Coordinates of C-alpha atoms in Angstrom, one line a residue:
X1 CA -75.3 -72.1 80.5
X2 CA -75.2 -75.5 82.3
X3 CA -76.3 -78.7 80.6
X4 CA -79.8 -80.0 81.1
X5 CA -80.1 -83.7 81.9
X6 CA -82.4 -86.5 82.9
X7 CA -81.9 -90.1 84.2
X8 CA -83.2 -93.3 82.6
X9 CA -84.0 -95.9 85.2
X10 CA -85.9 -99.2 85.5
X11 CA -87.4 -99.2 89.0
X12 CA -90.5 -100.7 90.5
X13 CA -92.2 -99.5 93.6
X14 CA -92.2 -102.5 95.9
X15 CA -95.3 -101.3 97.8
X16 CA -97.3 -101.2 94.6
X17 CA -96.2 -104.8 93.8
X18 CA -97.2 -105.8 97.3
X19 CA -100.6 -104.2 96.9
X20 CA -101.1 -106.0 93.6
X21 CA -100.1 -109.3 95.2
X22 CA -102.6 -108.7 98.1
X23 CA -105.4 -107.8 95.7
X24 CA -104.7 -110.9 93.6
X25 CA -104.6 -113.1 96.7
X26 CA -108.0 -111.7 97.8
X27 CA -109.5 -112.3 94.4
X28 CA -108.1 -115.9 94.2
X29 CA -109.6 -116.7 97.6
X30 CA -113.0 -115.4 96.6
X31 CA -113.4 -116.5 93.0
X32 CA -115.6 -119.6 92.4
X33 CA -113.3 -121.1 89.8
X34 CA -110.4 -121.2 92.3
X35 CA -112.4 -123.0 95.0
X36 CA -110.9 -126.4 96.0
X37 CA -107.9 -126.2 93.7
X38 CA -105.3 -125.1 96.3
X39 CA -104.6 -121.9 94.4
X40 CA -102.5 -119.3 96.2
X41 CA -100.0 -116.5 95.7
X42 CA -97.5 -115.2 98.2
X43 CA -94.1 -113.8 98.8
X44 CA -91.3 -116.4 99.1
X45 CA -88.3 -114.4 100.1
X46 CA -87.6 -112.0 97.2
X47 CA -89.6 -114.1 94.8
X48 CA -93.4 -114.4 94.3
X49 CA -94.7 -118.0 94.6
X50 CA -97.9 -119.0 92.8
X51 CA -99.4 -122.5 93.5
X52 CA -102.3 -124.6 92.3
X53 CA -103.1 -128.2 91.7
X54 CA -103.1 -128.0 87.8
X55 CA -101.0 -126.2 85.2
X56 CA -104.0 -124.3 83.9
X57 CA -105.0 -123.0 87.3
X58 CA -101.5 -121.9 88.2
X59 CA -101.3 -120.0 84.9
X60 CA -104.7 -118.4 85.7
X61 CA -103.2 -117.3 89.1
X62 CA -100.4 -115.6 87.1
X63 CA -102.9 -114.0 84.8
X64 CA -104.9 -112.5 87.8
X65 CA -101.6 -111.2 89.3
X66 CA -100.6 -109.6 85.9
X67 CA -103.9 -107.9 85.6
X68 CA -103.5 -106.4 89.1
X69 CA -100.0 -105.2 88.2
X70 CA -101.4 -103.5 85.1
X71 CA -104.1 -101.8 87.1
X72 CA -101.5 -100.4 89.5
X73 CA -99.4 -99.0 86.6
X74 CA -96.5 -101.5 86.8
X75 CA -95.0 -102.7 83.5
X76 CA -95.2 -106.4 82.9
X77 CA -91.7 -106.1 81.5
X78 CA -90.5 -105.8 85.1
X79 CA -92.0 -109.2 86.0
X80 CA -89.9 -112.3 85.2
X81 CA -92.2 -115.3 85.6
X82 CA -90.8 -118.8 85.2
X83 CA -92.6 -121.8 83.7
X84 CA -95.0 -124.0 85.7
X85 CA -93.1 -126.7 87.6
X86 CA -94.6 -129.9 89.1
X87 CA -93.7 -130.2 92.7
X88 CA -95.3 -133.2 94.3
X89 CA -99.0 -132.8 93.5
X90 CA -98.8 -129.0 93.1
X91 CA -97.8 -126.9 90.2
X92 CA -95.7 -123.8 91.1
X93 CA -94.5 -120.7 89.3
X94 CA -91.8 -118.5 90.7
X95 CA -91.7 -114.9 89.6
X96 CA -89.3 -112.1 90.4
X97 CA -89.5 -108.4 89.9
X98 CA -86.5 -107.1 87.9
X99 CA -85.1 -103.7 88.8
X100 CA -82.2 -101.7 87.4
X101 CA -80.8 -101.6 83.8
X102 CA -78.1 -104.1 83.2
X103 CA -74.8 -103.0 81.7
X104 CA -75.5 -104.5 78.3
X105 CA -79.0 -103.0 78.1
X106 CA -77.6 -99.6 79.2
X107 CA -75.1 -99.8 76.4
X108 CA -77.8 -100.6 73.9
X109 CA -79.8 -97.6 74.9
X110 CA -76.7 -95.3 74.9
X111 CA -75.8 -96.6 71.4
X112 CA -79.4 -95.9 70.1
X113 CA -79.2 -92.4 71.5
X114 CA -75.9 -91.7 69.9
X115 CA -76.9 -93.2 66.5
X116 CA -80.5 -91.9 66.2
X117 CA -80.7 -89.0 68.6
X118 CA -79.9 -85.4 68.0
X119 CA -76.2 -84.4 67.9
X120 CA -74.6 -83.1 71.1
X121 CA -76.4 -85.6 73.3
X122 CA -74.2 -87.3 75.9
X123 CA -75.3 -90.6 77.5
X124 CA -73.3 -92.0 80.5
X125 CA -73.9 -95.3 82.3
X126 CA -74.0 -94.8 86.0
X127 CA -74.4 -98.0 87.9
X128 CA -77.9 -99.4 87.0
X129 CA -79.1 -96.1 85.4
X130 CA -78.2 -93.9 82.5
X131 CA -77.7 -90.2 82.6
X132 CA -78.5 -88.3 79.4
X133 CA -77.4 -84.6 79.1
X134 CA -77.4 -81.9 76.5
X135 CA -77.3 -78.1 76.2
X136 CA -80.7 -78.1 74.6
X137 CA -83.9 -79.2 76.5
X138 CA -85.6 -79.7 73.1
X139 CA -83.0 -82.3 72.3
X140 CA -83.7 -84.1 75.6
X141 CA -87.4 -84.1 74.8
X142 CA -86.6 -85.6 71.4
X143 CA -84.5 -88.4 73.1
X144 CA -87.4 -89.2 75.5
X145 CA -89.8 -89.4 72.5
X146 CA -87.3 -91.6 70.6
X147 CA -87.0 -94.0 73.5
X148 CA -90.7 -94.2 74.2
X149 CA -91.2 -95.2 70.6
X150 CA -88.8 -98.1 71.0
X151 CA -89.8 -101.6 72.3
X152 CA -87.2 -102.7 74.8
X153 CA -87.6 -105.9 76.7
X154 CA -87.2 -104.0 80.0
X155 CA -89.2 -101.2 81.6
X156 CA -87.9 -97.6 81.4
X157 CA -88.8 -94.5 83.4
X158 CA -87.4 -91.0 83.0
X159 CA -86.6 -89.1 86.2
X160 CA -84.6 -86.1 87.5
X161 CA -85.4 -84.0 84.4
X162 CA -83.6 -80.7 85.0

């Protein structure tokens, strides 16, 4: 019998991030507490740029954006937001959306699977994802449950279960 397997990935749907950004921009343009403070959120190349005339307001813009990401089912672990920086009279926050599992994070996950998972499980790093395979589908379910119980500092999704 062939081995069953699944892939562990860290991907974010770009369209959902774009939708969340557009919703946040619309809310910021309409909310009373953002009137006259120059608050805005937009794409700046591959990064997301948030601007306002005070540090508290730019943090509030980030908070609105994070709430929109949560409503769209995107993990905040995928969002890497910097600290507010003063640029002229404006405060700015640059944020980026992290995708893919780095080599060291993939090794951490593979080590956890080897140490705490059922015997006979194989975990292989393949680029920016991790393939987990076993003869038993029950063992694969146990690995998924184990990983969901862990608190990693990056988002995980499980795909290609077969």
